[in-house]
Coordinates of C-alpha atoms in Angstrom, one line a residue:
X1 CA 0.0 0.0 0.0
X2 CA 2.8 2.1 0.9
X3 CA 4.1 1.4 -2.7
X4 CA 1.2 2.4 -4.2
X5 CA 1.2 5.9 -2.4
X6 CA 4.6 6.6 -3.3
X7 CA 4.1 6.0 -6.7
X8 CA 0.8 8.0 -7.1
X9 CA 2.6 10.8 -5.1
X10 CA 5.9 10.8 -7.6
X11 CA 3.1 10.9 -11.2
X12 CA 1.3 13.7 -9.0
X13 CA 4.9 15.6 -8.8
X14 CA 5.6 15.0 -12.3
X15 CA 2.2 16.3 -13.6
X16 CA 2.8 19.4 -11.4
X17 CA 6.0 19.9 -12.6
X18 CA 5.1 20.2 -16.2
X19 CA 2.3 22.5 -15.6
X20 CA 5.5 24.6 -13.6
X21 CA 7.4 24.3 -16.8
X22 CA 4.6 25.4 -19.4
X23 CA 3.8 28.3 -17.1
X24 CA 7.5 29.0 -16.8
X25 CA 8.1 29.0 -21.0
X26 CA 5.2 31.5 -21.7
X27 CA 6.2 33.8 -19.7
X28 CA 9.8 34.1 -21.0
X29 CA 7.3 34.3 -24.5
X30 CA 6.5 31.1 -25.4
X31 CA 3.1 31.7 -27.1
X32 CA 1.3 32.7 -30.5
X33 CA 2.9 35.8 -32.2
X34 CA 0.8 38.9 -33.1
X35 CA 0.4 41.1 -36.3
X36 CA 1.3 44.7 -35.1
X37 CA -0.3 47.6 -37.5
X38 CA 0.8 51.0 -36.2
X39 CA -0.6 54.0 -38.0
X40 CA 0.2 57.1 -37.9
X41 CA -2.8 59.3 -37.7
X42 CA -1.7 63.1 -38.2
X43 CA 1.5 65.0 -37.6
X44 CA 1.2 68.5 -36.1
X45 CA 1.9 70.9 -38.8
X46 CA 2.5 74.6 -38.8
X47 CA -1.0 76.9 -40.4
X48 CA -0.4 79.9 -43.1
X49 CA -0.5 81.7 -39.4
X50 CA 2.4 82.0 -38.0
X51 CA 1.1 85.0 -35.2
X52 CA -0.8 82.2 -33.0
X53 CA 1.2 81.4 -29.9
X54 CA 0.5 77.7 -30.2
X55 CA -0.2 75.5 -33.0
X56 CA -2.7 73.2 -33.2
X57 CA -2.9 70.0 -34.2
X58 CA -3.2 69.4 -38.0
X59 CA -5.3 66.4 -38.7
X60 CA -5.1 65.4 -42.6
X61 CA -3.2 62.1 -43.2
X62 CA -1.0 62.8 -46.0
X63 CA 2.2 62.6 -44.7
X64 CA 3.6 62.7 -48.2
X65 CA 2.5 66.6 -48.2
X66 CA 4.0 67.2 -44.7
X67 CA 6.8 65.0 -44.4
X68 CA 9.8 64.6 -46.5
X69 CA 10.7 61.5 -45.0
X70 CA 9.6 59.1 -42.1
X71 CA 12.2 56.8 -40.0
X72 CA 11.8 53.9 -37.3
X73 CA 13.6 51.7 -34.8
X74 CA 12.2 48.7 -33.3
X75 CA 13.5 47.2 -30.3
X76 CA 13.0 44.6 -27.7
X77 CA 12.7 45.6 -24.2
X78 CA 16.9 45.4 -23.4
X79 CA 17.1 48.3 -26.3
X80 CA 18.0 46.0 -29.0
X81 CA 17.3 46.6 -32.4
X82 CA 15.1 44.4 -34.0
X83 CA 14.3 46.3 -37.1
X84 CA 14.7 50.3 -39.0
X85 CA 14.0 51.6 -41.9
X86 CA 13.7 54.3 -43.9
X87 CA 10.2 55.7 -45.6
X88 CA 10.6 57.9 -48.6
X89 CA 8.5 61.0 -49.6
X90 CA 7.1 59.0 -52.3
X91 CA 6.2 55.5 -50.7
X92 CA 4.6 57.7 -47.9
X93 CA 1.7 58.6 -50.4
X94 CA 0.3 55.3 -50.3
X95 CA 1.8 54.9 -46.7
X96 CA -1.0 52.9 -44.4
X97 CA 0.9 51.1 -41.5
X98 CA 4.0 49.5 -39.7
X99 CA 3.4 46.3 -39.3
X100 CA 5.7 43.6 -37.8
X101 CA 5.1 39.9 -36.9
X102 CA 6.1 39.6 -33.0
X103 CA 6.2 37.1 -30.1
X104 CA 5.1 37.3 -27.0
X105 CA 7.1 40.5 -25.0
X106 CA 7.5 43.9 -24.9
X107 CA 8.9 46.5 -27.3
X108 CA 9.6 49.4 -27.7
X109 CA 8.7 52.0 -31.4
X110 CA 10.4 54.7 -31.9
X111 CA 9.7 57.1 -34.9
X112 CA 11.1 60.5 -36.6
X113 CA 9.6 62.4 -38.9
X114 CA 11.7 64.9 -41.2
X115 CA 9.0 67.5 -42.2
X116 CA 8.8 69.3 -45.9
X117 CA 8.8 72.6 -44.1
X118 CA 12.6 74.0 -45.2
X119 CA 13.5 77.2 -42.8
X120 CA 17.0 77.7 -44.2
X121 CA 18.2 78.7 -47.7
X122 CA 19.8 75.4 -48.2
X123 CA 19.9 71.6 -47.0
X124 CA 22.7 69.4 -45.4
X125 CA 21.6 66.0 -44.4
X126 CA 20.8 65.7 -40.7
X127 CA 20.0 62.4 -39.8
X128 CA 22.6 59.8 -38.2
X129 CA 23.0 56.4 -38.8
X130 CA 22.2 54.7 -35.2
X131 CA 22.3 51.1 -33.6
X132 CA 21.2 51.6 -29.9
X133 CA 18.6 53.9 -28.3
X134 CA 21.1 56.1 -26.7
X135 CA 22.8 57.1 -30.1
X136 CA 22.3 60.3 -32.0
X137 CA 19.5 60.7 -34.3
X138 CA 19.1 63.8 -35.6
X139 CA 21.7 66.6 -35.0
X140 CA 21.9 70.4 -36.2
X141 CA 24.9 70.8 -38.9
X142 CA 26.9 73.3 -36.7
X143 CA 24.2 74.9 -34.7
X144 CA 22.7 76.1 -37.5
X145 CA 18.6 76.8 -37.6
X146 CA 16.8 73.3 -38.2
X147 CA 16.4 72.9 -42.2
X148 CA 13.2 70.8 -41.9
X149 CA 10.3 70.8 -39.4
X150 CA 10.8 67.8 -36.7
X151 CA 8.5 65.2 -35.3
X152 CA 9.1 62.4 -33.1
X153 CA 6.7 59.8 -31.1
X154 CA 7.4 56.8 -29.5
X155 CA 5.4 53.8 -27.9
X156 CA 5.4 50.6 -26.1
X157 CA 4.5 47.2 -27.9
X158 CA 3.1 44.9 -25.8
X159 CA 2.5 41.3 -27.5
X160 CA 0.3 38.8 -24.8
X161 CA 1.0 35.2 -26.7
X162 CA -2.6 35.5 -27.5
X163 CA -1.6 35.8 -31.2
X164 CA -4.9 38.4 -31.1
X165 CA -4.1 41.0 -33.8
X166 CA -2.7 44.4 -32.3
X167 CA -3.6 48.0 -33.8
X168 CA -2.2 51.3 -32.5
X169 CA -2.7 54.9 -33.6
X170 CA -0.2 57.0 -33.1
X171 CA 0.5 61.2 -33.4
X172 CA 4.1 62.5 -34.1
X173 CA 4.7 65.7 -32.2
X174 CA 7.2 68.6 -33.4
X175 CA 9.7 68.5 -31.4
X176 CA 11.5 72.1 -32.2
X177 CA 10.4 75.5 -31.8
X178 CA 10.3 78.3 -34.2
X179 CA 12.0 81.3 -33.3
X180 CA 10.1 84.6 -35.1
X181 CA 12.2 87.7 -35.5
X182 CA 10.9 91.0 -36.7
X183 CA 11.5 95.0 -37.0
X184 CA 9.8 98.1 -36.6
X185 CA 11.7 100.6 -38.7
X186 CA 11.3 104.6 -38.2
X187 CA 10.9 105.0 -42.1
X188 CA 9.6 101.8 -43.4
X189 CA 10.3 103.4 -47.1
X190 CA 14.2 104.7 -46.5
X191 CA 15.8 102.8 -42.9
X192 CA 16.9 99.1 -44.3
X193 CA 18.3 96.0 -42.3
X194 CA 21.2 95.2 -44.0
X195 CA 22.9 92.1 -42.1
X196 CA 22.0 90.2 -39.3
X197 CA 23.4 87.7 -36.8
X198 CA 22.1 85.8 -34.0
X199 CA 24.5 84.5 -31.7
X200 CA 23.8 81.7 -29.4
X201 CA 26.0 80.6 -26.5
X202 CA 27.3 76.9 -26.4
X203 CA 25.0 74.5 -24.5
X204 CA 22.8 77.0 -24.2
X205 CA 19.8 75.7 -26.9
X206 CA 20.1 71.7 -27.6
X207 CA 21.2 70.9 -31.1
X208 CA 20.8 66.9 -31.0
X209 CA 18.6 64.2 -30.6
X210 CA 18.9 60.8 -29.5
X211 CA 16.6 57.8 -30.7
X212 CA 14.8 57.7 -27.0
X213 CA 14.1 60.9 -27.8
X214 CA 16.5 62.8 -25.2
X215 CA 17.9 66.1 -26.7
X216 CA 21.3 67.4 -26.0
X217 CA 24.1 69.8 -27.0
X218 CA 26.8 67.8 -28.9
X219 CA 30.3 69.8 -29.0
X220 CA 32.2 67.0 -31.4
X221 CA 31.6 69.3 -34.6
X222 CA 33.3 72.9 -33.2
X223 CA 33.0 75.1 -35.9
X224 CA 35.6 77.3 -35.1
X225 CA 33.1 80.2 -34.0
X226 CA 34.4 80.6 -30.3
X227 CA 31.9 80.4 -27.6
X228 CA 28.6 81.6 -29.4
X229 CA 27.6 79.7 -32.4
X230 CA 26.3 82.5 -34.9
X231 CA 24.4 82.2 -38.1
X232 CA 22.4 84.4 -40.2
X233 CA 18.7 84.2 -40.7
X234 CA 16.9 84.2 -44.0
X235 CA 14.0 86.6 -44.5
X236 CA 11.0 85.7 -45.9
X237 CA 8.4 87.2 -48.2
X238 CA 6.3 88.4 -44.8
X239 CA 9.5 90.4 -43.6
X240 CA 10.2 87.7 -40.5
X241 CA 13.3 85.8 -40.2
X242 CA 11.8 82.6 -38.9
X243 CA 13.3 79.5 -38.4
X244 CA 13.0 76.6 -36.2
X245 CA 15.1 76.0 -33.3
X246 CA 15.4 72.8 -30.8
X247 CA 14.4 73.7 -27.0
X248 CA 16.3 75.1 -24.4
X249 CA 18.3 72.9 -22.1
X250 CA 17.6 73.3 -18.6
X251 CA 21.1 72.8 -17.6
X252 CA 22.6 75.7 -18.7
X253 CA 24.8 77.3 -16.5
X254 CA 27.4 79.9 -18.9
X255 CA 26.8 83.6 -18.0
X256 CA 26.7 85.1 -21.5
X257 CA 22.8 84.9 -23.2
X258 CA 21.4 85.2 -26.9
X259 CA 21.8 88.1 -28.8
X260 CA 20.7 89.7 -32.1
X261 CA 24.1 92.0 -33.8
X262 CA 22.4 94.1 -36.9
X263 CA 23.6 96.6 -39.4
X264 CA 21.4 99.2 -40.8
X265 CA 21.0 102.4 -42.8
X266 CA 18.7 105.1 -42.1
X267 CA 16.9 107.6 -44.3
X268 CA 18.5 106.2 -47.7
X269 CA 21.9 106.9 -46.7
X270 CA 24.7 105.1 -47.2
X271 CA 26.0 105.0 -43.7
X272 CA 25.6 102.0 -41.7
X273 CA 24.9 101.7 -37.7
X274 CA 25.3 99.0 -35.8
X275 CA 23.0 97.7 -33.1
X276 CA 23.0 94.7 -30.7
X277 CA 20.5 93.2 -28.9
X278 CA 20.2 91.1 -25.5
X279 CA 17.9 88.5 -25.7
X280 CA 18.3 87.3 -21.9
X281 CA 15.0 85.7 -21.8
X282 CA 14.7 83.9 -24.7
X283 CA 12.7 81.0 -24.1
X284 CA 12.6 78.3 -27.4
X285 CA 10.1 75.9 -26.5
X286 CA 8.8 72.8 -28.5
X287 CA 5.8 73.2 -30.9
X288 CA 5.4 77.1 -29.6
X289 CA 6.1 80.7 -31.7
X290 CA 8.4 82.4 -29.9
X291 CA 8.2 86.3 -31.0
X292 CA 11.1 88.7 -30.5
X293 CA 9.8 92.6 -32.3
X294 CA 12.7 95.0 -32.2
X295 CA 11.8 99.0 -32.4
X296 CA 14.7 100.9 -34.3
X297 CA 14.4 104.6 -33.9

């Protein structure tokens, strides 16, 4: 009888055992693999109205009209790189959906959108190749004013073993500012702006982005400039130099701010005067106008 215990005991064991295991292997994602669609539903875009202090969200779906190109990382939850690729202006006007084939887990979608918007006179290519999540994505050619309008989203993936289809909408976001410069001129019809110059202290604006999104000042490209970097602004057919800028970093600690160095002429003259302008407050913030009006007497 005793035998017969025993051995009822050690298939009871076994039995439990198994069930143990089979728990054990879908959770490390042992289980039926899921179609993932990901579609992305709108971009915010800037309106023919600059003068609103926000923009709001632009709805349409043709990313081929708004975007000049679309990238994406995949990864698994450790950060490694499952799949990227490149979207071109062209495929992206019959562009539906991502969609991947996944197992059971977690991942992680990140996504970068380089908009048609151009706010410089010409274009240098300002995406990076990248391999892990901490690597630069995106960085600004020598500090200059971003070229294109830039959007970025990102999401978690999560894949149950259920093999149940998964959709997901999601919304890329700008992720730079545009910075809108203008004069008031004592004689519209004789004073002229002749050059201009803003001049930005290092570190003090970010001028890189990383895949997760993280933006930061990247010093590895010194342009020979000193401590500002200094570029000059394009006007446009309204009378505004505006381009767009990435955010301020909150860590800035230097002592010298922004500032605006003109040259002008007054009354049709030929002489030329020089002014300068301290922009100690200047605030770039992401998807917001930020306005600066200068009075010359």
């Amino acid at each position: 009888m005793k035998k017969i215990l025993l051995y009822i005991c050690l298939i009871a064991f076994a039995v439990s055992s198994c069930q143990n295991e089979a728990e054990e292997d879908y959770t490390m994602g042992v289980g039926k693999a899921s179609a993932v669609k990901v579609k992305v539903n709108g971009v915010e875009s800037w309106y023919s109205d600059f003068q609103s202090k926000a923009v709001d969200d632009y709805d349409g779906d043709e990313l081929h009209l708004l975007l000049n190109r679309m990238f994406y990382v995949l990864t698994d939850a450790e950060g490694t790189f499952i799949k990227q690729d490149t979207i071109e202006q062209e495929e992206l006007a019959s562009f539906e959906s991502m969609q991947f084939d996944l197992s059971k887990g977690t991942y992680k979608l990140y996504i970068m959108g380089e908009g048609t918007n151009m706010s410089f006179s010409h274009v240098i290519d300002e995406v990076r190749s990248v391999s892990a999540v901490e690597d630069m994505w995106f960085r600004i050619i020598r500090f200059q004013p971003v070229r294109h309008e830039l959007f970025y989203a990102t999401t978690d993936v999560v894949v149950d073993g259920s093999g149940i289809d998964i959709n997901l909408d999601i919304e890329l976001k700008r992720k730079v500012g545009m910075f809108d410069l203008s004069f008031n001129l004592a004689d519209e019809s004789k004073d002229k702006i002749v050059a201009i110059n803003i001049m930005i202290p290092d570190g003090y604006l970010a001028n890189c982005m990383s895949v997760d999104g993280s933006l930061g000042f990247d010093t590895s490209d010194i342009s020979g400039s000193g401590y500002y970097w200094t570029y000059t602004p394009v006007q446009d057919d309204s009378g505004h130099y505006r381009f767009f800028m990435f955010p301020n970093l909150p860590d800035y600690e230097g002592s010298n701010k922004p500032k605006i160095f003109l040259t002008y002429s007054k009354n049709g003259g030929v002489e030329f005067f020089n002014k300068e302008i301290k922009l100690d407050d200047l605030k770039i913030e992401e998807n917001r106008i930020t306005s600066v009006n200068v009075t010359i007497d």
